[in-house]
PDB file of N, CA and C in Angstrom:
ATOM      1  N   LEU A   1       6.986  -8.179  16.277  1.00  0.00           N
ATOM      2  CA  LEU A   1       5.992  -8.178  15.220  1.00  0.00           C
ATOM      3  C   LEU A   1       4.677  -7.564  15.711  1.00  0.00           C
ATOM      4  N   GLU A   2       4.255  -7.928  16.909  1.00  0.00           N
ATOM      5  CA  GLU A   2       3.001  -7.392  17.436  1.00  0.00           C
ATOM      6  C   GLU A   2       3.077  -5.881  17.645  1.00  0.00           C
ATOM      7  N   LYS A   3       4.220  -5.395  18.085  1.00  0.00           N
ATOM      8  CA  LYS A   3       4.398  -3.945  18.263  1.00  0.00           C
ATOM      9  C   LYS A   3       4.327  -3.239  16.908  1.00  0.00           C
ATOM     10  N   ALA A   4       4.951  -3.821  15.894  1.00  0.00           N
ATOM     11  CA  ALA A   4       4.915  -3.242  14.549  1.00  0.00           C
ATOM     12  C   ALA A   4       3.487  -3.216  14.016  1.00  0.00           C
ATOM     13  N   LYS A   5       2.734  -4.273  14.244  1.00  0.00           N
ATOM     14  CA  LYS A   5       1.336  -4.315  13.817  1.00  0.00           C
ATOM     15  C   LYS A   5       0.529  -3.229  14.518  1.00  0.00           C
ATOM     16  N   ASP A   6       0.760  -3.059  15.805  1.00  0.00           N
ATOM     17  CA  ASP A   6       0.047  -2.040  16.559  1.00  0.00           C
ATOM     18  C   ASP A   6       0.358  -0.645  16.028  1.00  0.00           C
ATOM     19  N   ILE A   7       1.616  -0.385  15.762  1.00  0.00           N
ATOM     20  CA  ILE A   7       2.014   0.918  15.217  1.00  0.00           C
ATOM     21  C   ILE A   7       1.386   1.130  13.842  1.00  0.00           C
ATOM     22  N   LEU A   8       1.413   0.119  13.010  1.00  0.00           N
ATOM     23  CA  LEU A   8       0.821   0.217  11.673  1.00  0.00           C
ATOM     24  C   LEU A   8      -0.677   0.506  11.780  1.00  0.00           C
ATOM     25  N   ARG A   9      -1.351  -0.173  12.677  1.00  0.00           N
ATOM     26  CA  ARG A   9      -2.799  -0.019  12.840  1.00  0.00           C
ATOM     27  C   ARG A   9      -3.174   1.354  13.393  1.00  0.00           C
ATOM     28  N   THR A  10      -2.370   1.887  14.317  1.00  0.00           N
ATOM     29  CA  THR A  10      -2.751   3.122  15.008  1.00  0.00           C
ATOM     30  C   THR A  10      -2.143   4.394  14.430  1.00  0.00           C
ATOM     31  N   LYS A  11      -1.102   4.275  13.641  1.00  0.00           N
ATOM     32  CA  LYS A  11      -0.385   5.468  13.184  1.00  0.00           C
ATOM     33  C   LYS A  11      -0.362   5.670  11.674  1.00  0.00           C
ATOM     34  N   PHE A  12      -0.859   4.712  10.879  1.00  0.00           N
ATOM     35  CA  PHE A  12      -0.699   4.785   9.433  1.00  0.00           C
ATOM     36  C   PHE A  12      -2.011   4.640   8.678  1.00  0.00           C
ATOM     37  N   LEU A  13      -2.100   5.371   7.591  1.00  0.00           N
ATOM     38  CA  LEU A  13      -3.109   5.122   6.577  1.00  0.00           C
ATOM     39  C   LEU A  13      -2.389   4.288   5.518  1.00  0.00           C
ATOM     40  N   VAL A  14      -2.812   3.049   5.356  1.00  0.00           N
ATOM     41  CA  VAL A  14      -2.094   2.102   4.506  1.00  0.00           C
ATOM     42  C   VAL A  14      -2.407   2.354   3.041  1.00  0.00           C
ATOM     43  N   GLY A  15      -1.367   2.357   2.224  1.00  0.00           N
ATOM     44  CA  GLY A  15      -1.490   2.392   0.771  1.00  0.00           C
ATOM     45  C   GLY A  15      -0.706   1.226   0.200  1.00  0.00           C
ATOM     46  N   LEU A  16      -1.148   0.741  -0.937  1.00  0.00           N
ATOM     47  CA  LEU A  16      -0.489  -0.402  -1.570  1.00  0.00           C
ATOM     48  C   LEU A  16      -0.046  -0.050  -2.977  1.00  0.00           C
ATOM     49  N   THR A  17       1.166  -0.432  -3.333  1.00  0.00           N
ATOM     50  CA  THR A  17       1.621  -0.182  -4.705  1.00  0.00           C
ATOM     51  C   THR A  17       0.831  -1.011  -5.704  1.00  0.00           C
ATOM     52  N   THR A  18       0.289  -2.136  -5.262  1.00  0.00           N
ATOM     53  CA  THR A  18      -0.520  -2.965  -6.149  1.00  0.00           C
ATOM     54  C   THR A  18      -1.901  -2.359  -6.382  1.00  0.00           C
ATOM     55  N   LYS A  19      -2.265  -1.386  -5.561  1.00  0.00           N
ATOM     56  CA  LYS A  19      -3.527  -0.651  -5.731  1.00  0.00           C
ATOM     57  C   LYS A  19      -3.221   0.844  -5.634  1.00  0.00           C
ATOM     58  N   MET A  20      -2.285   1.262  -6.495  1.00  0.00           N
ATOM     59  CA  MET A  20      -1.750   2.615  -6.414  1.00  0.00           C
ATOM     60  C   MET A  20      -2.816   3.695  -6.604  1.00  0.00           C
ATOM     61  N   GLU A  21      -3.650   3.568  -7.629  1.00  0.00           N
ATOM     62  CA  GLU A  21      -4.652   4.606  -7.872  1.00  0.00           C
ATOM     63  C   GLU A  21      -5.616   4.731  -6.706  1.00  0.00           C
ATOM     64  N   GLU A  22      -6.097   3.611  -6.192  1.00  0.00           N
ATOM     65  CA  GLU A  22      -7.004   3.629  -5.053  1.00  0.00           C
ATOM     66  C   GLU A  22      -6.313   4.209  -3.825  1.00  0.00           C
ATOM     67  N   SER A  23      -5.052   3.862  -3.623  1.00  0.00           N
ATOM     68  CA  SER A  23      -4.304   4.369  -2.473  1.00  0.00           C
ATOM     69  C   SER A  23      -4.147   5.879  -2.548  1.00  0.00           C
ATOM     70  N   VAL A  24      -3.758   6.383  -3.711  1.00  0.00           N
ATOM     71  CA  VAL A  24      -3.577   7.835  -3.878  1.00  0.00           C
ATOM     72  C   VAL A  24      -4.911   8.555  -3.691  1.00  0.00           C
ATOM     73  N   ASP A  25      -5.981   7.961  -4.201  1.00  0.00           N
ATOM     74  CA  ASP A  25      -7.304   8.557  -4.019  1.00  0.00           C
ATOM     75  C   ASP A  25      -7.657   8.625  -2.529  1.00  0.00           C
ATOM     76  N   ARG A  26      -7.347   7.563  -1.794  1.00  0.00           N
ATOM     77  CA  ARG A  26      -7.603   7.570  -0.349  1.00  0.00           C
ATOM     78  C   ARG A  26      -6.797   8.653   0.343  1.00  0.00           C
ATOM     79  N   PHE A  27      -5.525   8.782  -0.013  1.00  0.00           N
ATOM     80  CA  PHE A  27      -4.684   9.812   0.598  1.00  0.00           C
ATOM     81  C   PHE A  27      -5.267  11.200   0.330  1.00  0.00           C
ATOM     82  N   ASP A  28      -5.684  11.415  -0.924  1.00  0.00           N
ATOM     83  CA  ASP A  28      -6.280  12.706  -1.293  1.00  0.00           C
ATOM     84  C   ASP A  28      -7.475  13.019  -0.401  1.00  0.00           C
ATOM     85  N   LYS A  29      -8.361  12.052  -0.260  1.00  0.00           N
ATOM     86  CA  LYS A  29      -9.582  12.267   0.530  1.00  0.00           C
ATOM     87  C   LYS A  29      -9.271  12.425   2.015  1.00  0.00           C
ATOM     88  N   TYR A  30      -8.427  11.565   2.541  1.00  0.00           N
ATOM     89  CA  TYR A  30      -8.132  11.573   3.971  1.00  0.00           C
ATOM     90  C   TYR A  30      -7.450  12.871   4.408  1.00  0.00           C
ATOM     91  N   PHE A  31      -6.458  13.301   3.616  1.00  0.00           N
ATOM     92  CA  PHE A  31      -5.678  14.486   3.986  1.00  0.00           C
ATOM     93  C   PHE A  31      -6.253  15.778   3.421  1.00  0.00           C
ATOM     94  N   GLY A  32      -7.330  15.668   2.627  1.00  0.00           N
ATOM     95  CA  GLY A  32      -7.953  16.861   2.058  1.00  0.00           C
ATOM     96  C   GLY A  32      -7.126  17.513   0.971  1.00  0.00           C
ATOM     97  N   TRP A  33      -6.302  16.730   0.299  1.00  0.00           N
ATOM     98  CA  TRP A  33      -5.483  17.274  -0.780  1.00  0.00           C
ATOM     99  C   TRP A  33      -6.369  17.596  -1.969  1.00  0.00           C
ATOM    100  N   THR A  34      -6.035  18.676  -2.656  1.00  0.00           N
ATOM    101  CA  THR A  34      -6.874  19.117  -3.770  1.00  0.00           C
ATOM    102  C   THR A  34      -6.231  18.915  -5.130  1.00  0.00           C
ATOM    103  N   LEU A  35      -4.972  18.551  -5.175  1.00  0.00           N
ATOM    104  CA  LEU A  35      -4.329  18.323  -6.470  1.00  0.00           C
ATOM    105  C   LEU A  35      -4.803  16.983  -7.013  1.00  0.00           C
ATOM    106  N   ARG A  36      -5.613  17.014  -8.006  1.00  0.00           N
ATOM    107  CA  ARG A  36      -6.231  15.819  -8.551  1.00  0.00           C
ATOM    108  C   ARG A  36      -5.587  15.451  -9.882  1.00  0.00           C
ATOM    109  N   GLN A  37      -5.883  14.258 -10.347  1.00  0.00           N
ATOM    110  CA  GLN A  37      -5.302  13.779 -11.587  1.00  0.00           C
ATOM    111  C   GLN A  37      -5.720  14.647 -12.764  1.00  0.00           C
ATOM    112  N   GLU A  38      -6.917  15.247 -12.711  1.00  0.00           N
ATOM    113  CA  GLU A  38      -7.369  16.103 -13.809  1.00  0.00           C
ATOM    114  C   GLU A  38      -6.475  17.332 -13.976  1.00  0.00           C
ATOM    115  N   GLU A  39      -5.894  17.780 -12.874  1.00  0.00           N
ATOM    116  CA  GLU A  39      -5.060  18.974 -12.891  1.00  0.00           C
ATOM    117  C   GLU A  39      -3.618  18.680 -13.314  1.00  0.00           C
ATOM    118  N   HIS A  40      -3.169  17.464 -13.115  1.00  0.00           N
ATOM    119  CA  HIS A  40      -1.792  17.082 -13.438  1.00  0.00           C
ATOM    120  C   HIS A  40      -1.784  15.706 -14.103  1.00  0.00           C
ATOM    121  N   PRO A  41      -2.405  15.582 -15.262  1.00  0.00           N
ATOM    122  CA  PRO A  41      -2.541  14.246 -15.869  1.00  0.00           C
ATOM    123  C   PRO A  41      -1.214  13.595 -16.227  1.00  0.00           C
ATOM    124  N   GLU A  42      -0.208  14.399 -16.612  1.00  0.00           N
ATOM    125  CA  GLU A  42       1.081  13.807 -16.990  1.00  0.00           C
ATOM    126  C   GLU A  42       1.787  13.193 -15.788  1.00  0.00           C
ATOM    127  N   CYS A  43       1.687  13.815 -14.633  1.00  0.00           N
ATOM    128  CA  CYS A  43       2.295  13.283 -13.414  1.00  0.00           C
ATOM    129  C   CYS A  43       1.566  12.018 -12.974  1.00  0.00           C
ATOM    130  N   PHE A  44       0.249  12.078 -13.007  1.00  0.00           N
ATOM    131  CA  PHE A  44      -0.547  10.929 -12.605  1.00  0.00           C
ATOM    132  C   PHE A  44      -0.242   9.725 -13.497  1.00  0.00           C
ATOM    133  N   GLU A  45      -0.205   9.955 -14.796  1.00  0.00           N
ATOM    134  CA  GLU A  45       0.056   8.869 -15.746  1.00  0.00           C
ATOM    135  C   GLU A  45       1.465   8.301 -15.548  1.00  0.00           C
ATOM    136  N   ARG A  46       2.431   9.172 -15.401  1.00  0.00           N
ATOM    137  CA  ARG A  46       3.838   8.761 -15.316  1.00  0.00           C
ATOM    138  C   ARG A  46       4.158   8.004 -14.033  1.00  0.00           C
ATOM    139  N   PHE A  47       3.694   8.500 -12.908  1.00  0.00           N
ATOM    140  CA  PHE A  47       4.107   7.925 -11.626  1.00  0.00           C
ATOM    141  C   PHE A  47       3.079   6.977 -11.019  1.00  0.00           C
ATOM    142  N   ILE A  48       1.807   7.218 -11.246  1.00  0.00           N
ATOM    143  CA  ILE A  48       0.779   6.394 -10.618  1.00  0.00           C
ATOM    144  C   ILE A  48       0.387   5.231 -11.526  1.00  0.00           C
ATOM    145  N   ARG A  49       0.043   5.524 -12.750  1.00  0.00           N
ATOM    146  CA  ARG A  49      -0.415   4.452 -13.641  1.00  0.00           C
ATOM    147  C   ARG A  49       0.731   3.612 -14.198  1.00  0.00           C
ATOM    148  N   GLN A  50       1.792   4.270 -14.658  1.00  0.00           N
ATOM    149  CA  GLN A  50       2.900   3.526 -15.270  1.00  0.00           C
ATOM    150  C   GLN A  50       3.921   3.054 -14.250  1.00  0.00           C
ATOM    151  N   GLY A  51       3.964   3.682 -13.109  1.00  0.00           N
ATOM    152  CA  GLY A  51       4.912   3.286 -12.074  1.00  0.00           C
ATOM    153  C   GLY A  51       6.348   3.496 -12.503  1.00  0.00           C
ATOM    154  N   GLU A  52       6.698   4.719 -12.838  1.00  0.00           N
ATOM    155  CA  GLU A  52       8.029   5.016 -13.348  1.00  0.00           C
ATOM    156  C   GLU A  52       9.140   4.592 -12.397  1.00  0.00           C
ATOM    157  N   ASN A  53       8.861   4.542 -11.123  1.00  0.00           N
ATOM    158  CA  ASN A  53       9.886   4.201 -10.149  1.00  0.00           C
ATOM    159  C   ASN A  53       9.888   2.697  -9.829  1.00  0.00           C
ATOM    160  N   ILE A  54       9.485   1.888 -10.789  1.00  0.00           N
ATOM    161  CA  ILE A  54       9.454   0.438 -10.611  1.00  0.00           C
ATOM    162  C   ILE A  54      10.799  -0.148 -11.028  1.00  0.00           C
ATOM    163  N   ASN A  55      11.331  -1.026 -10.228  1.00  0.00           N
ATOM    164  CA  ASN A  55      12.614  -1.651 -10.531  1.00  0.00           C
ATOM    165  C   ASN A  55      12.413  -3.126 -10.856  1.00  0.00           C
ATOM    166  N   GLU A  56      13.132  -3.605 -11.834  1.00  0.00           N
ATOM    167  CA  GLU A  56      13.084  -5.017 -12.208  1.00  0.00           C
ATOM    168  C   GLU A  56      14.018  -5.807 -11.299  1.00  0.00           C
ATOM    169  N   HIS A  57      13.605  -7.021 -10.959  1.00  0.00           N
ATOM    170  CA  HIS A  57      14.417  -7.893 -10.125  1.00  0.00           C
ATOM    171  C   HIS A  57      14.469  -9.281 -10.745  1.00  0.00           C
ATOM    172  N   GLU A  58      15.553  -9.958 -10.487  1.00  0.00           N
ATOM    173  CA  GLU A  58      15.711 -11.320 -10.964  1.00  0.00           C
ATOM    174  C   GLU A  58      14.660 -12.227 -10.318  1.00  0.00           C
ATOM    175  N   HIS A  59      14.063 -13.110 -11.104  1.00  0.00           N
ATOM    176  CA  HIS A  59      13.052 -14.027 -10.590  1.00  0.00           C
ATOM    177  C   HIS A  59      13.730 -15.117  -9.749  1.00  0.00           C
ATOM    178  N   VAL A  60      13.151 -15.407  -8.598  1.00  0.00           N
ATOM    179  CA  VAL A  60      13.648 -16.472  -7.726  1.00  0.00           C
ATOM    180  C   VAL A  60      12.614 -17.592  -7.734  1.00  0.00           C
ATOM    181  N   GLN A  61      13.050 -18.777  -8.047  1.00  0.00           N
ATOM    182  CA  GLN A  61      12.165 -19.936  -8.136  1.00  0.00           C
ATOM    183  C   GLN A  61      11.676 -20.353  -6.761  1.00  0.00           C
ATOM    184  N   GLU A  62      10.351 -20.429  -6.607  1.00  0.00           N
ATOM    185  CA  GLU A  62       9.779 -20.855  -5.339  1.00  0.00           C
ATOM    186  C   GLU A  62      10.269 -22.263  -4.993  1.00  0.00           C
ATOM    187  N   GLY A  63      10.690 -22.449  -3.745  1.00  0.00           N
ATOM    188  CA  GLY A  63      11.190 -23.739  -3.287  1.00  0.00           C
ATOM    189  C   GLY A  63      12.688 -23.916  -3.457  1.00  0.00           C
ATOM    190  N   SER A  64      13.350 -22.995  -4.169  1.00  0.00           N
ATOM    191  CA  SER A  64      14.801 -23.089  -4.346  1.00  0.00           C
ATOM    192  C   SER A  64      15.510 -22.730  -3.041  1.00  0.00           C
ATOM    193  N   ASP A  65      16.808 -23.016  -2.964  1.00  0.00           N
ATOM    194  CA  ASP A  65      17.580 -22.652  -1.772  1.00  0.00           C
ATOM    195  C   ASP A  65      17.492 -21.151  -1.500  1.00  0.00           C
ATOM    196  N   THR A  66      17.625 -20.359  -2.565  1.00  0.00           N
ATOM    197  CA  THR A  66      17.551 -18.903  -2.417  1.00  0.00           C
ATOM    198  C   THR A  66      16.184 -18.491  -1.892  1.00  0.00           C
ATOM    199  N   TRP A  67      15.143 -19.079  -2.459  1.00  0.00           N
ATOM    200  CA  TRP A  67      13.772 -18.791  -2.019  1.00  0.00           C
ATOM    201  C   TRP A  67      13.617 -19.087  -0.527  1.00  0.00           C
ATOM    202  N   ASN A  68      14.061 -20.251  -0.134  1.00  0.00           N
ATOM    203  CA  ASN A  68      13.908 -20.670   1.255  1.00  0.00           C
ATOM    204  C   ASN A  68      14.698 -19.790   2.217  1.00  0.00           C
ATOM    205  N   LYS A  69      15.903 -19.370   1.819  1.00  0.00           N
ATOM    206  CA  LYS A  69      16.702 -18.477   2.663  1.00  0.00           C
ATOM    207  C   LYS A  69      16.020 -17.118   2.798  1.00  0.00           C
ATOM    208  N   LEU A  70      15.524 -16.595   1.672  1.00  0.00           N
ATOM    209  CA  LEU A  70      14.827 -15.309   1.715  1.00  0.00           C
ATOM    210  C   LEU A  70      13.548 -15.400   2.547  1.00  0.00           C
ATOM    211  N   ALA A  71      12.833 -16.503   2.402  1.00  0.00           N
ATOM    212  CA  ALA A  71      11.599 -16.695   3.173  1.00  0.00           C
ATOM    213  C   ALA A  71      11.890 -16.692   4.670  1.00  0.00           C
ATOM    214  N   GLU A  72      12.962 -17.323   5.065  1.00  0.00           N
ATOM    215  CA  GLU A  72      13.327 -17.359   6.479  1.00  0.00           C
ATOM    216  C   GLU A  72      13.745 -15.974   6.981  1.00  0.00           C
ATOM    217  N   LEU A  73      14.563 -15.278   6.182  1.00  0.00           N
ATOM    218  CA  LEU A  73      15.031 -13.953   6.582  1.00  0.00           C
ATOM    219  C   LEU A  73      13.893 -12.932   6.639  1.00  0.00           C
ATOM    220  N   ALA A  74      12.903 -13.087   5.787  1.00  0.00           N
ATOM    221  CA  ALA A  74      11.844 -12.084   5.669  1.00  0.00           C
ATOM    222  C   ALA A  74      10.521 -12.536   6.269  1.00  0.00           C
ATOM    223  N   LYS A  75      10.527 -13.558   7.089  1.00  0.00           N
ATOM    224  CA  LYS A  75       9.259 -14.109   7.568  1.00  0.00           C
ATOM    225  C   LYS A  75       8.425 -13.084   8.346  1.00  0.00           C
ATOM    226  N   TYR A  76       9.076 -12.241   9.121  1.00  0.00           N
ATOM    227  CA  TYR A  76       8.316 -11.233   9.868  1.00  0.00           C
ATOM    228  C   TYR A  76       7.857 -10.103   8.941  1.00  0.00           C
ATOM    229  N   ASP A  77       8.665  -9.770   7.957  1.00  0.00           N
ATOM    230  CA  ASP A  77       8.258  -8.778   6.963  1.00  0.00           C
ATOM    231  C   ASP A  77       7.021  -9.258   6.206  1.00  0.00           C
ATOM    232  N   VAL A  78       7.018 -10.524   5.840  1.00  0.00           N
ATOM    233  CA  VAL A  78       5.881 -11.098   5.118  1.00  0.00           C
ATOM    234  C   VAL A  78       4.634 -11.057   5.995  1.00  0.00           C
ATOM    235  N   GLN A  79       4.763 -11.407   7.263  1.00  0.00           N
ATOM    236  CA  GLN A  79       3.619 -11.374   8.173  1.00  0.00           C
ATOM    237  C   GLN A  79       3.090  -9.946   8.346  1.00  0.00           C
ATOM    238  N   LEU A  80       4.012  -8.982   8.425  1.00  0.00           N
ATOM    239  CA  LEU A  80       3.591  -7.589   8.559  1.00  0.00           C
ATOM    240  C   LEU A  80       2.913  -7.106   7.275  1.00  0.00           C
ATOM    241  N   TYR A  81       3.423  -7.528   6.131  1.00  0.00           N
ATOM    242  CA  TYR A  81       2.804  -7.174   4.851  1.00  0.00           C
ATOM    243  C   TYR A  81       1.397  -7.763   4.753  1.00  0.00           C
ATOM    244  N   GLU A  82       1.241  -9.006   5.158  1.00  0.00           N
ATOM    245  CA  GLU A  82      -0.079  -9.634   5.129  1.00  0.00           C
ATOM    246  C   GLU A  82      -1.049  -8.891   6.046  1.00  0.00           C
ATOM    247  N   TYR A  83      -0.548  -8.411   7.166  1.00  0.00           N
ATOM    248  CA  TYR A  83      -1.378  -7.613   8.069  1.00  0.00           C
ATOM    249  C   TYR A  83      -1.732  -6.275   7.419  1.00  0.00           C
ATOM    250  N   ALA A  84      -0.789  -5.676   6.712  1.00  0.00           N
ATOM    251  CA  ALA A  84      -1.052  -4.411   6.010  1.00  0.00           C
ATOM    252  C   ALA A  84      -2.142  -4.596   4.951  1.00  0.00           C
ATOM    253  N   LEU A  85      -2.144  -5.733   4.260  1.00  0.00           N
ATOM    254  CA  LEU A  85      -3.207  -6.019   3.289  1.00  0.00           C
ATOM    255  C   LEU A  85      -4.567  -6.045   3.986  1.00  0.00           C
ATOM    256  N   GLN A  86      -4.608  -6.674   5.136  1.00  0.00           N
ATOM    257  CA  GLN A  86      -5.849  -6.737   5.926  1.00  0.00           C
ATOM    258  C   GLN A  86      -6.276  -5.335   6.352  1.00  0.00           C
ATOM    259  N   LEU A  87      -5.315  -4.538   6.827  1.00  0.00           N
ATOM    260  CA  LEU A  87      -5.626  -3.173   7.256  1.00  0.00           C
ATOM    261  C   LEU A  87      -6.120  -2.315   6.103  1.00  0.00           C
ATOM    262  N   PHE A  88      -5.555  -2.509   4.922  1.00  0.00           N
ATOM    263  CA  PHE A  88      -5.980  -1.750   3.755  1.00  0.00           C
ATOM    264  C   PHE A  88      -7.477  -1.965   3.522  1.00  0.00           C
ATOM    265  N   ASP A  89      -7.908  -3.210   3.585  1.00  0.00           N
ATOM    266  CA  ASP A  89      -9.331  -3.520   3.407  1.00  0.00           C
ATOM    267  C   ASP A  89     -10.171  -2.941   4.541  1.00  0.00           C
ATOM    268  N   GLU A  90      -9.714  -3.099   5.766  1.00  0.00           N
ATOM    269  CA  GLU A  90     -10.461  -2.580   6.918  1.00  0.00           C
ATOM    270  C   GLU A  90     -10.578  -1.066   6.871  1.00  0.00           C
ATOM    271  N   GLN A  91      -9.471  -0.387   6.560  1.00  0.00           N
ATOM    272  CA  GLN A  91      -9.508   1.070   6.482  1.00  0.00           C
ATOM    273  C   GLN A  91     -10.417   1.532   5.348  1.00  0.00           C
ATOM    274  N   GLY A  92     -10.437   0.780   4.265  1.00  0.00           N
ATOM    275  CA  GLY A  92     -11.332   1.125   3.166  1.00  0.00           C
ATOM    276  C   GLY A  92     -12.779   1.129   3.605  1.00  0.00           C
ATOM    277  N   LYS A  93     -13.167   0.130   4.374  1.00  0.00           N
ATOM    278  CA  LYS A  93     -14.543   0.030   4.863  1.00  0.00           C
ATOM    279  C   LYS A  93     -14.828   1.043   5.969  1.00  0.00           C
ATOM    280  N   ASN A  94     -13.906   1.160   6.920  1.00  0.00           N
ATOM    281  CA  ASN A  94     -14.141   1.998   8.094  1.00  0.00           C
ATOM    282  C   ASN A  94     -13.973   3.489   7.849  1.00  0.00           C
ATOM    283  N   LEU A  95     -13.052   3.866   6.973  1.00  0.00           N
ATOM    284  CA  LEU A  95     -12.773   5.283   6.753  1.00  0.00           C
ATOM    285  C   LEU A  95     -13.425   5.855   5.512  1.00  0.00           C
ATOM    286  N   PHE A  96     -13.679   5.015   4.525  1.00  0.00           N
ATOM    287  CA  PHE A  96     -14.150   5.525   3.240  1.00  0.00           C
ATOM    288  C   PHE A  96     -15.509   4.983   2.829  1.00  0.00           C
ATOM    289  N   GLY A  97     -16.057   4.031   3.555  1.00  0.00           N
ATOM    290  CA  GLY A  97     -17.373   3.497   3.253  1.00  0.00           C
ATOM    291  C   GLY A  97     -17.441   2.862   1.877  1.00  0.00           C
ATOM    292  N   ASN A  98     -18.585   2.434   1.492  1.00  0.00           N
ATOM    293  CA  ASN A  98     -18.758   1.772   0.209  1.00  0.00           C
ATOM    294  C   ASN A  98     -18.682   2.720  -0.974  1.00  0.00           C
ATOM    295  N   ASP A  99     -19.053   3.992  -0.764  1.00  0.00           N
ATOM    296  CA  ASP A  99     -19.086   4.933  -1.884  1.00  0.00           C
ATOM    297  C   ASP A  99     -17.794   5.725  -2.032  1.00  0.00           C
ATOM    298  N   GLY A 100     -16.805   5.449  -1.191  1.00  0.00           N
ATOM    299  CA  GLY A 100     -15.526   6.140  -1.284  1.00  0.00           C
ATOM    300  C   GLY A 100     -15.499   7.456  -0.527  1.00  0.00           C
ATOM    301  N   ALA A 101     -16.620   7.864   0.058  1.00  0.00           N
ATOM    302  CA  ALA A 101     -16.668   9.111   0.802  1.00  0.00           C
ATOM    303  C   ALA A 101     -15.962   8.937   2.142  1.00  0.00           C
ATOM    304  N   THR A 102     -15.252   9.949   2.555  1.00  0.00           N
ATOM    305  CA  THR A 102     -14.572   9.900   3.837  1.00  0.00           C
ATOM    306  C   THR A 102     -15.587   9.979   4.974  1.00  0.00           C
ATOM    307  N   ILE A 103     -15.458   9.104   5.942  1.00  0.00           N
ATOM    308  CA  ILE A 103     -16.315   9.106   7.108  1.00  0.00           C
ATOM    309  C   ILE A 103     -15.632   9.934   8.187  1.00  0.00           C
ATOM    310  N   ASP A 104     -16.402  10.739   8.919  1.00  0.00           N
ATOM    311  CA  ASP A 104     -15.814  11.556   9.988  1.00  0.00           C
ATOM    312  C   ASP A 104     -15.105  10.667  10.989  1.00  0.00           C
ATOM    313  N   ILE A 105     -13.858  11.040  11.347  1.00  0.00           N
ATOM    314  CA  ILE A 105     -13.084  10.282  12.329  1.00  0.00           C
ATOM    315  C   ILE A 105     -12.660  11.180  13.453  1.00  0.00           C
TER     316      ILE A 105
END
């Protein structure tokens, strides 16, 4: 888990599907991409805002046997995800500042 956290911290710009628009905006700024939503509004709306590639899953009741088995199997994944959430916030502050401008790195 610690090695995975280190790799995530040192090798990745974190994006979150729960903050898709902000993530895509960060990628655009960080990598210097010029294709903006104004130029391709149908693509932006379809894939970023509506999430066309979203899949429905059966709801699992918290505390059920299935829930508990999944929690045990995915405990390290959950910890890594929680770390990714933290990194997303840190990278936002350290790389993009309060105004969203990219800071020289």
